[in-house]
Short mmCIF file of C-alpha atoms and ligand atoms in Angstrom, two decimals:
data_model
loop_
_atom_site.label_atom_id
_atom_site.label_comp_id
_atom_site.label_asym_id
_atom_site.label_seq_id
_atom_site.Cartn_x
_atom_site.Cartn_y
_atom_site.Cartn_z
CA MET A 1 0.00 0.00 0.00
CA SER A 2 1.77 3.18 -1.14
CA LYS A 3 1.84 6.37 0.84
CA LEU A 4 2.43 10.03 0.10
CA LEU A 5 4.99 11.88 2.23
CA ILE A 6 4.36 15.63 2.32
CA THR A 7 6.52 18.27 3.98
CA GLY A 8 4.22 21.24 4.44
CA ARG A 9 4.41 25.03 4.28
CA LYS A 10 5.95 25.22 0.82
CA ARG A 11 4.56 28.00 -1.35
CA LEU A 12 3.24 26.80 -4.76
CA SER A 13 3.78 28.69 -8.00
CA GLY A 14 3.54 28.21 -11.75
CA GLU A 15 0.83 26.66 -13.84
CA ALA A 16 -0.91 23.30 -14.14
CA ALA A 17 -3.08 21.78 -16.86
CA VAL A 18 -6.45 20.45 -15.69
CA GLN A 19 -7.10 16.76 -16.55
CA GLY A 20 -10.14 15.47 -18.43
CA ALA A 21 -13.24 14.93 -16.29
CA LYS A 22 -13.45 11.48 -14.67
CA ASN A 23 -17.23 11.78 -14.26
CA SER A 24 -17.66 12.52 -17.95
CA ALA A 25 -15.22 9.88 -19.20
CA LEU A 26 -16.97 7.05 -17.31
CA PRO A 27 -20.43 7.48 -18.91
CA VAL A 28 -18.88 8.29 -22.33
CA LEU A 29 -16.88 5.03 -22.22
CA ALA A 30 -20.07 3.14 -21.29
CA ALA A 31 -21.82 4.81 -24.24
CA ALA A 32 -19.09 3.45 -26.53
CA ALA A 33 -20.60 -0.02 -25.85
CA LEU A 34 -23.73 1.26 -27.60
CA VAL A 35 -22.17 2.52 -30.81
CA GLY A 36 -20.73 0.39 -33.63
CA GLY A 37 -17.34 1.20 -35.13
CA GLU A 38 -14.28 2.96 -33.80
CA SER A 39 -14.68 5.90 -31.38
CA VAL A 40 -11.74 8.13 -30.41
CA ILE A 41 -12.14 9.80 -27.04
CA PHE A 42 -9.63 12.63 -26.54
CA ASN A 43 -8.59 14.09 -23.18
CA CYS A 44 -9.67 10.88 -21.42
CA PRO A 45 -7.97 10.94 -18.01
CA ASP A 46 -5.63 8.05 -17.17
CA LEU A 47 -7.16 6.84 -13.87
CA SER A 48 -7.84 3.49 -12.22
CA ASP A 49 -11.58 4.20 -12.65
CA THR A 50 -11.24 4.73 -16.40
CA ASP A 51 -8.97 1.67 -16.61
CA THR A 52 -11.80 -0.33 -15.05
CA SER A 53 -14.23 0.98 -17.69
CA LEU A 54 -11.77 0.00 -20.44
CA ASN A 55 -11.48 -3.49 -18.91
CA ILE A 56 -15.27 -3.79 -18.84
CA LEU A 57 -15.43 -2.78 -22.54
CA ARG A 58 -12.75 -5.37 -23.38
CA TYR A 59 -14.65 -8.03 -21.38
CA LEU A 60 -17.82 -7.17 -23.34
CA GLY A 61 -15.94 -7.78 -26.58
CA CYS A 62 -14.81 -4.30 -27.61
CA GLY A 63 -11.25 -3.34 -28.47
CA ALA A 64 -9.98 -0.60 -26.17
CA ARG A 65 -6.53 0.96 -26.21
CA ARG A 66 -4.86 4.12 -25.05
CA GLU A 67 -3.02 6.26 -27.61
CA GLY A 68 -1.40 9.13 -25.71
CA GLY A 69 -4.13 11.20 -24.07
CA ALA A 70 -6.80 9.55 -26.22
CA VAL A 71 -8.62 6.25 -25.94
CA VAL A 72 -9.67 4.28 -29.04
CA ILE A 73 -12.70 2.00 -28.64
CA LYS A 74 -13.41 -0.46 -31.45
CA ASN A 75 -16.85 -1.98 -31.19
CA ASP A 76 -17.71 -4.64 -33.79
CA GLY A 77 -20.47 -6.03 -31.63
CA VAL A 78 -20.77 -6.53 -27.90
CA ALA A 79 -20.59 -10.26 -27.25
CA ARG A 80 -21.56 -10.38 -23.57
CA TYR A 81 -24.22 -8.81 -21.41
CA ASP A 82 -22.84 -9.60 -17.96
CA ILE A 83 -20.21 -7.60 -16.08
CA PRO A 84 -18.14 -9.65 -13.63
CA ASP A 85 -18.33 -8.81 -9.97
CA GLY A 86 -14.64 -8.02 -9.71
CA LEU A 87 -15.03 -5.21 -12.23
CA THR A 88 -18.24 -3.59 -10.99
CA ARG A 89 -17.11 -3.54 -7.40
CA LYS A 90 -14.14 -1.37 -8.34
CA THR A 91 -16.09 1.66 -9.39
CA ARG A 92 -19.57 3.08 -9.06
CA GLY A 93 -19.28 4.38 -12.61
CA SER A 94 -19.96 0.83 -13.86
CA ILE A 95 -23.69 1.06 -13.06
CA VAL A 96 -24.15 3.23 -16.13
CA PHE A 97 -23.32 0.17 -18.31
CA LEU A 98 -26.75 -1.12 -17.25
CA GLY A 99 -28.69 1.20 -19.56
CA ALA A 100 -26.23 0.70 -22.40
CA LEU A 101 -26.31 -3.13 -22.27
CA LEU A 102 -30.10 -3.26 -21.95
CA ALA A 103 -30.41 -0.98 -24.98
CA LYS A 104 -27.82 -2.88 -27.02
CA LEU A 105 -28.64 -6.51 -26.16
CA GLY A 106 -31.94 -6.42 -24.30
CA ARG A 107 -30.14 -8.13 -21.43
CA ALA A 108 -27.81 -7.09 -18.62
CA LYS A 109 -26.42 -8.87 -15.60
CA ILE A 110 -24.46 -6.73 -13.20
CA SER A 111 -23.73 -6.96 -9.51
CA LEU A 112 -25.25 -4.26 -7.34
CA PRO A 113 -22.44 -1.68 -7.27
CA GLY A 114 -20.77 -1.63 -3.89
CA GLY A 115 -21.71 1.20 -1.60
CA CYS A 116 -18.65 3.12 -0.64
CA ASP A 117 -17.49 5.17 2.28
CA ILE A 118 -19.59 8.22 1.44
CA GLY A 119 -22.96 6.54 1.63
CA ASN A 120 -24.93 3.47 0.65
CA ARG A 121 -25.41 4.77 -2.90
CA PRO A 122 -28.77 3.12 -3.80
CA ILE A 123 -29.81 2.71 -7.45
CA ASP A 124 -33.59 2.67 -6.96
CA LEU A 125 -34.04 5.65 -9.32
CA HIS A 126 -32.13 3.82 -12.09
CA ILE A 127 -34.23 0.66 -11.65
CA LYS A 128 -37.59 2.50 -11.44
CA ALA A 129 -36.84 4.43 -14.65
CA LEU A 130 -35.64 1.40 -16.64
CA ARG A 131 -38.72 -0.58 -15.55
CA ARG A 132 -40.91 2.26 -16.86
CA MET A 133 -39.13 1.82 -20.21
CA GLY A 134 -40.08 -1.86 -20.28
CA ALA A 135 -37.14 -3.51 -18.56
CA VAL A 136 -37.78 -6.50 -16.30
CA ILE A 137 -35.28 -6.25 -13.46
CA ARG A 138 -34.80 -8.84 -10.73
CA GLU A 139 -32.49 -8.36 -7.79
CA ARG A 140 -31.17 -11.67 -6.50
CA ARG A 141 -28.25 -12.27 -4.14
CA GLY A 142 -26.66 -8.91 -4.90
CA MET A 143 -27.03 -9.39 -8.65
CA LEU A 144 -29.24 -7.36 -10.96
CA ASP A 145 -30.67 -9.60 -13.67
CA CYS A 146 -32.25 -7.36 -16.31
CA ARG A 147 -34.09 -8.14 -19.52
CA ALA A 148 -35.95 -6.06 -22.07
CA PRO A 149 -37.80 -8.85 -23.92
CA HIS A 150 -39.65 -6.37 -26.16
CA GLY A 151 -36.85 -3.81 -26.30
CA LEU A 152 -37.02 -0.48 -24.49
CA THR A 153 -39.82 1.99 -25.11
CA GLY A 154 -39.59 5.75 -24.76
CA THR A 155 -41.80 7.20 -22.01
CA HIS A 156 -42.07 10.08 -19.54
CA ILE A 157 -39.78 9.76 -16.51
CA ALA A 158 -39.75 12.13 -13.54
CA LEU A 159 -36.77 11.67 -11.22
CA ASP A 160 -37.45 12.10 -7.49
CA PHE A 161 -33.93 13.49 -7.19
CA PRO A 162 -31.71 14.91 -9.99
CA SER A 163 -29.42 11.88 -9.82
CA VAL A 164 -26.37 12.15 -12.12
CA GLY A 165 -26.01 8.41 -12.64
CA ALA A 166 -29.72 7.80 -13.14
CA THR A 167 -29.87 10.63 -15.70
CA GLU A 168 -26.96 9.09 -17.62
CA ASP A 169 -28.36 5.55 -17.42
CA ILE A 170 -31.70 6.75 -18.80
CA MET A 171 -30.02 8.71 -21.62
CA LEU A 172 -28.12 5.58 -22.69
CA ALA A 173 -31.23 3.39 -22.48
CA ALA A 174 -33.40 5.93 -24.34
CA ALA A 175 -30.97 6.81 -27.16
CA THR A 176 -32.01 3.76 -29.22
CA ALA A 177 -35.37 3.05 -27.55
CA ASP A 178 -38.60 2.85 -29.54
CA GLY A 179 -40.11 6.33 -29.35
CA THR A 180 -39.34 9.45 -27.34
CA THR A 181 -38.34 9.72 -23.69
CA THR A 182 -38.94 12.90 -21.70
CA LEU A 183 -36.90 13.09 -18.53
CA THR A 184 -37.85 15.72 -15.95
CA ASN A 185 -35.89 16.75 -12.85
CA ALA A 186 -32.80 15.55 -14.71
CA ALA A 187 -29.32 16.24 -13.31
CA ARG A 188 -27.79 19.40 -14.82
CA GLU A 189 -24.10 18.63 -14.22
CA PRO A 190 -21.79 19.59 -17.14
CA GLU A 191 -20.88 15.90 -17.52
CA ILE A 192 -24.49 15.23 -18.62
CA ALA A 193 -24.19 17.72 -21.49
CA ASP A 194 -20.81 16.22 -22.40
CA LEU A 195 -22.34 12.73 -22.64
CA ALA A 196 -25.19 14.12 -24.77
CA GLU A 197 -22.68 15.77 -27.10
CA TYR A 198 -20.89 12.48 -27.70
CA LEU A 199 -24.19 10.59 -28.20
CA ASN A 200 -25.45 13.22 -30.67
CA ARG A 201 -22.16 13.01 -32.60
CA CYS A 202 -22.91 9.27 -32.86
CA GLY A 203 -26.32 10.04 -34.36
CA ALA A 204 -28.50 10.21 -31.25
CA ARG A 205 -31.20 12.85 -30.82
CA VAL A 206 -30.79 14.20 -27.28
CA PHE A 207 -32.18 17.67 -26.59
CA GLY A 208 -31.93 19.85 -23.47
CA ALA A 209 -29.03 18.10 -21.73
CA GLY A 210 -27.77 20.42 -19.00
CA GLU A 211 -31.32 21.58 -18.26
CA SER A 212 -33.87 19.97 -15.93
CA GLU A 213 -35.85 18.53 -18.82
CA ILE A 214 -34.15 16.32 -21.40
CA VAL A 215 -35.94 14.89 -24.48
CA ILE A 216 -34.41 11.84 -26.17
CA GLU A 217 -35.87 10.70 -29.50
CA GLY A 218 -34.90 7.06 -29.99
CA VAL A 219 -32.97 6.30 -33.20
CA LYS A 220 -32.31 2.95 -34.88
CA ARG A 221 -28.57 2.81 -34.47
CA LEU A 222 -25.59 4.82 -33.33
CA SER A 223 -22.25 4.92 -35.10
CA ALA A 224 -18.89 5.77 -33.64
CA ALA A 225 -17.56 9.33 -33.45
CA GLU A 226 -14.70 11.37 -32.02
CA HIS A 227 -15.14 13.33 -28.80
CA SER A 228 -13.03 15.35 -26.43
CA ILE A 229 -13.84 15.10 -22.71
CA ILE A 230 -14.47 18.38 -20.83
CA PRO A 231 -11.99 19.48 -18.15
CA ASP A 232 -12.45 18.04 -14.67
CA ARG A 233 -14.04 20.83 -12.57
CA ILE A 234 -13.41 18.86 -9.35
CA ALA A 235 -9.73 18.33 -10.14
CA ALA A 236 -9.59 22.11 -10.80
CA ALA A 237 -11.34 22.83 -7.48
CA THR A 238 -8.85 20.56 -5.72
CA LEU A 239 -5.85 22.45 -7.13
CA LEU A 240 -7.50 25.77 -6.18
CA ALA A 241 -7.92 24.48 -2.60
CA CYS A 242 -4.22 23.47 -2.55
CA ALA A 243 -3.26 27.00 -3.62
CA ALA A 244 -5.64 28.51 -1.04
CA VAL A 245 -4.16 26.59 1.91
CA THR A 246 -0.56 27.48 0.97
CA GLY A 247 -1.09 31.22 0.31
CA SER A 248 -0.01 30.63 -3.29
CA GLN A 249 -0.60 32.10 -6.71
CA ILE A 250 -1.00 29.47 -9.45
CA THR A 251 -2.58 29.38 -12.89
CA LEU A 252 -4.83 26.53 -14.08
CA LYS A 253 -4.87 25.93 -17.83
CA GLY A 254 -7.82 24.46 -19.69
CA VAL A 255 -10.72 25.32 -17.39
CA ILE A 256 -14.33 26.10 -18.34
CA HIS A 257 -15.08 29.06 -16.08
CA SER A 258 -18.84 28.48 -15.92
CA HIS A 259 -18.25 24.98 -14.45
CA LEU A 260 -16.54 26.62 -11.44
CA GLY A 261 -19.38 29.11 -10.90
CA ALA A 262 -20.18 27.89 -7.37
CA ILE A 263 -16.61 27.17 -6.30
CA VAL A 264 -14.80 30.44 -7.07
CA PRO A 265 -17.14 32.64 -4.94
CA VAL A 266 -16.56 30.39 -1.89
CA LEU A 267 -12.78 30.86 -2.21
CA GLU A 268 -13.31 34.60 -2.85
CA ASP A 269 -15.22 34.76 0.46
CA ALA A 270 -12.10 33.22 2.01
CA GLY A 271 -10.02 36.10 0.65
CA CYS A 272 -8.65 34.62 -2.59
CA THR A 273 -8.65 36.73 -5.76
CA PHE A 274 -8.99 35.41 -9.30
CA THR A 275 -8.12 36.55 -12.81
CA ARG A 276 -9.42 34.86 -15.92
CA HIS A 277 -7.77 34.80 -19.34
CA GLU A 278 -9.49 32.71 -22.04
CA ASN A 279 -9.47 29.17 -20.60
CA GLU A 280 -6.95 29.99 -17.87
CA LEU A 281 -7.73 30.82 -14.26
CA THR A 282 -5.21 32.38 -11.88
CA ILE A 283 -5.81 32.23 -8.13
CA SER A 284 -3.97 34.45 -5.64
CA ALA A 285 -4.44 33.36 -2.05
CA PRO A 286 -3.78 35.49 1.07
CA GLN A 287 -1.29 34.44 3.76
CA ARG A 288 -4.24 33.68 6.03
CA LEU A 289 -7.68 32.66 4.73
CA ARG A 290 -10.92 34.06 6.13
CA SER A 291 -13.75 31.66 6.98
CA MET A 292 -16.21 30.91 4.17
CA LYS A 293 -19.15 31.29 6.63
CA THR A 294 -21.48 28.63 5.16
CA VAL A 295 -20.87 26.05 2.39
CA ARG A 296 -23.97 24.12 1.29
CA THR A 297 -23.52 21.25 -1.21
CA MET A 298 -26.26 21.05 -3.83
CA PRO A 299 -26.90 19.50 -7.25
CA TYR A 300 -25.33 21.52 -10.08
CA PRO A 301 -25.16 24.47 -10.47
CA GLY A 302 -24.86 24.55 -6.66
CA PHE A 303 -21.63 23.91 -4.76
CA PRO A 304 -20.49 20.39 -5.77
CA THR A 305 -20.35 17.71 -3.06
CA ASP A 306 -17.10 16.41 -4.60
CA ALA A 307 -15.36 19.72 -3.77
CA GLN A 308 -16.54 19.70 -0.13
CA ALA A 309 -13.62 17.70 1.28
CA PRO A 310 -10.71 19.71 -0.18
CA VAL A 311 -12.45 23.03 0.57
CA LEU A 312 -13.15 21.86 4.14
CA ALA A 313 -9.40 21.30 4.54
CA ALA A 314 -8.89 24.95 3.57
CA ALA A 315 -11.55 26.06 6.06
CA ALA A 316 -9.64 24.22 8.80
CA VAL A 317 -6.84 26.82 8.64
CA ALA A 318 -9.03 29.88 7.95
CA ASP A 319 -9.77 32.63 10.48
CA GLY A 320 -13.18 32.03 12.04
CA THR A 321 -15.93 29.44 11.73
CA THR A 322 -17.19 27.77 8.56
CA VAL A 323 -20.34 25.64 8.61
CA PHE A 324 -20.65 22.93 5.94
CA ILE A 325 -23.98 21.36 5.07
CA GLU A 326 -23.55 18.16 3.03
CA ASN A 327 -26.92 17.67 1.33
CA ILE A 328 -25.98 15.01 -1.21
CA PHE A 329 -24.33 12.07 0.60
CA GLU A 330 -25.03 10.89 4.11
CA ASN A 331 -21.52 9.98 5.16
CA ARG A 332 -19.12 12.34 3.48
CA TYR A 333 -17.13 13.73 6.42
CA ARG A 334 -14.80 10.75 6.92
CA HIS A 335 -11.85 13.07 6.26
CA ALA A 336 -12.81 15.20 9.32
CA SER A 337 -11.45 12.73 11.90
CA GLN A 338 -8.15 12.53 10.01
CA LEU A 339 -7.91 16.33 9.82
CA VAL A 340 -8.53 16.47 13.59
CA ARG A 341 -5.47 14.20 14.01
CA MET A 342 -3.55 17.01 12.30
CA GLY A 343 -4.87 19.57 14.79
CA ALA A 344 -8.03 20.74 13.04
CA ASP A 345 -11.06 21.74 15.13
CA ILE A 346 -14.04 20.10 13.39
CA ARG A 347 -17.32 18.84 14.83
CA THR A 348 -19.63 16.83 12.59
CA GLU A 349 -23.26 15.94 13.19
CA GLY A 350 -25.20 14.32 10.30
CA LYS A 351 -25.21 16.77 7.40
CA LEU A 352 -23.38 19.43 9.40
CA ALA A 353 -19.69 20.02 9.92
CA VAL A 354 -18.64 23.02 12.05
CA VAL A 355 -15.04 23.98 11.32
CA GLU A 356 -13.24 26.39 13.69
CA GLY A 357 -10.12 27.67 11.93
CA VAL A 358 -6.85 26.96 13.82
CA PRO A 359 -3.55 28.83 13.51
CA SER A 360 -1.87 25.79 11.96
CA LEU A 361 -2.15 22.07 11.27
CA TYR A 362 0.62 19.65 12.20
CA GLY A 363 1.97 16.77 10.15
CA ALA A 364 0.67 13.33 11.16
CA ARG A 365 0.08 9.84 9.80
CA VAL A 366 -3.40 9.93 8.28
CA GLU A 367 -5.50 7.54 6.25
CA ALA A 368 -7.70 8.29 3.26
CA THR A 369 -11.05 6.51 3.14
CA ASP A 370 -12.35 7.73 -0.22
CA LEU A 371 -11.25 9.66 -3.28
CA ARG A 372 -12.06 13.22 -2.21
CA ALA A 373 -11.06 12.58 1.42
CA ALA A 374 -7.61 11.67 0.06
CA ALA A 375 -7.53 15.02 -1.76
CA ALA A 376 -8.44 16.84 1.46
CA LEU A 377 -5.60 15.15 3.36
CA VAL A 378 -3.10 16.08 0.64
CA ALA A 379 -4.26 19.71 0.79
CA ALA A 380 -3.94 19.64 4.60
CA GLY A 381 -0.45 18.13 4.36
CA LEU A 382 0.66 20.96 2.06
CA CYS A 383 -0.01 23.57 4.77
CA ALA A 384 0.81 21.56 7.92
CA GLU A 385 3.95 22.10 10.00
CA GLY A 386 6.29 19.16 9.48
CA GLN A 387 5.71 15.94 7.63
CA THR A 388 2.39 14.23 6.84
CA ALA A 389 2.11 10.61 5.68
CA VAL A 390 -1.10 9.93 3.77
CA SER A 391 -1.99 6.26 3.26
CA GLY A 392 -4.79 5.01 1.02
CA VAL A 393 -3.22 6.65 -2.01
CA GLU A 394 -4.99 4.16 -4.29
CA TYR A 395 -8.13 6.20 -3.63
CA LEU A 396 -6.40 9.23 -5.11
CA GLU A 397 -5.51 7.34 -8.29
CA ARG A 398 -9.19 6.61 -8.90
CA GLY A 399 -9.87 10.24 -9.74
CA TYR A 400 -6.64 12.23 -10.09
CA GLU A 401 -4.03 11.80 -12.80
CA SER A 402 -0.77 11.75 -10.73
CA LEU A 403 -1.78 14.58 -8.40
CA GLU A 404 1.55 14.34 -6.57
CA LEU A 405 3.50 15.02 -9.79
CA THR A 406 1.31 18.01 -10.57
CA LEU A 407 1.80 19.41 -7.07
CA SER A 408 5.55 18.79 -6.96
CA ALA A 409 5.86 20.57 -10.34
CA LEU A 410 4.18 23.53 -8.60
CA GLY A 411 6.80 23.45 -5.84
CA ALA A 412 5.25 21.16 -3.23
CA ASP A 413 7.52 18.80 -1.30
CA ILE A 414 5.51 15.62 -1.92
CA LYS A 415 6.68 12.15 -2.83
CA ARG A 416 5.25 8.70 -3.08
CA ILE A 417 6.84 5.89 -1.04
C1 EPZ B 1 -22.04 10.97 -9.42
O1 EPZ B 1 -22.34 9.90 -8.54
C2 EPZ B 1 -20.53 11.15 -9.33
N1 EPZ B 1 -19.88 9.91 -9.77
C3 EPZ B 1 -20.13 11.48 -7.90
O2 EPZ B 1 -18.73 11.70 -7.88
C4 EPZ B 1 -20.85 12.75 -7.47
O3 EPZ B 1 -20.55 13.02 -6.11
C5 EPZ B 1 -22.36 12.57 -7.63
O4 EPZ B 1 -22.66 12.20 -8.99
C6 EPZ B 1 -23.12 13.85 -7.30
O5 EPZ B 1 -22.68 14.88 -8.12
C7 EPZ B 1 -19.79 9.65 -11.09
O6 EPZ B 1 -20.24 10.42 -11.92
C8 EPZ B 1 -19.09 8.38 -11.49
P1 EPZ B 1 -26.15 10.68 -7.74
P2 EPZ B 1 -23.83 9.25 -8.55
O7 EPZ B 1 -26.87 9.54 -8.39
O8 EPZ B 1 -24.34 9.22 -9.94
C9 EPZ B 1 -29.00 9.35 -4.22
C10 EPZ B 1 -16.53 11.48 -7.11
O9 EPZ B 1 -15.96 11.73 -6.04
N2 EPZ B 1 -29.49 8.35 -5.18
O10 EPZ B 1 -26.33 12.05 -8.30
O11 EPZ B 1 -23.78 8.01 -7.76
C11 EPZ B 1 -27.58 9.03 -3.78
O12 EPZ B 1 -27.60 8.11 -2.70
C12 EPZ B 1 -17.90 10.83 -7.10
O13 EPZ B 1 -16.06 11.74 -8.26
C13 EPZ B 1 -30.60 7.58 -4.81
O14 EPZ B 1 -31.14 7.73 -3.72
O15 EPZ B 1 -24.59 10.38 -7.72
C14 EPZ B 1 -27.05 10.36 -3.36
O16 EPZ B 1 -27.48 10.66 -2.05
C15 EPZ B 1 -18.41 10.58 -5.70
N3 EPZ B 1 -31.04 6.64 -5.68
C16 EPZ B 1 -27.74 11.33 -4.34
O17 EPZ B 1 -28.86 10.62 -4.89
C17 EPZ B 1 -30.48 6.44 -6.92
O18 EPZ B 1 -30.96 5.59 -7.68
C18 EPZ B 1 -26.83 11.78 -5.49
O19 EPZ B 1 -26.47 10.63 -6.17
C19 EPZ B 1 -29.36 7.23 -7.26
C20 EPZ B 1 -28.89 8.18 -6.38
#
């Protein structure tokens, strides 16, 4: 089990390119199972989660290879409809293969994706929607056995909650369904619009992605296309939090400013200033951050739950009290106890975390329990006195393309052991 060793209080400087978005690449790779021919996906981040998706595509009978920053998927016909347990358990992103396989083969067998440390992650909204489209879904011994004996039929679907994964699953199921699907209360995350763009390049007819109502007119078949994945807004937010906690000025290259619309103001409240130039964003952080008062996670375009952990690490060393309200996942403060080991003053109660800023954090041995918790501990290590050892680095690799190399190129003293 590898660890990261960080010696804190090093100022960062320079510029960093933002990776492609993990949460766009995963559904786009699942969509590649739907389209015949050879798709080229540019700016696909090199992560263990995307590797898992490529392994699932290979298992299903597609060719999948990396060529530099791009991934080439050759699909001459998906031969299998089941996804082995070992592959689905590795990433939640695999659930979105359900809609694609049902649409392509009328059959799908997939193990219930493991819950993870941020909550039990049910998929009831996915199942309810696919059943409304004509799927017969049986849950037995942790396996989902799904059939669409008469194919999938377009219909009206209203989501109880704007679930990102359910929205994507429905889009993939509806793209080649018989008739039109209207999806209301759809998730509005930028990754949804990115998936729609790829599907439409392949010949789908998806309208309104990015809004609360999406209309999908089923088409007969989809054929491969090229697509470039949008920048990862959460990876960008993580680098901004690292700059904020170290009083640094850095420039991020390749951002889409509108995707950071809820994140930048929170860091501005903390005293950071920003300048924008085309697709570059420069952050200048003060020596000492001010508290952000209240940070409430919400579905997009609200403050993203995935940015909560790294921003909470910044709040831990800000002047004053910051109250976090985590509205999306029920157990997403696992990083708090580890930050307290480093001297942070954090009290959590259900959705709430009350963070009293302290003068400084101190290096300690800490353990990551999930992807964004790992990012929070790295950010904390960058500003702590002394040395911090972060274990559970494999969580980091799920969502960040060599974060430690990016940070050391910016001047951080961070190495993997
Ligand atoms: C996606 O997860 C992201 N993952 C998550 O990123 C992100 O935190 C989340 O969206 C919210 O933005 C990927 O895209 C691979 P949801 P997803 O369905 O689709 C409840 C990261 O760190 N819910 O929008 O699983 C669910 O329990 C990861 O990159 C149901 O109740 O999120 C949660 O409370 C973490 N029933 C809420 O909705 C369902 O059928 C949001 O879940 C589905 C979801």
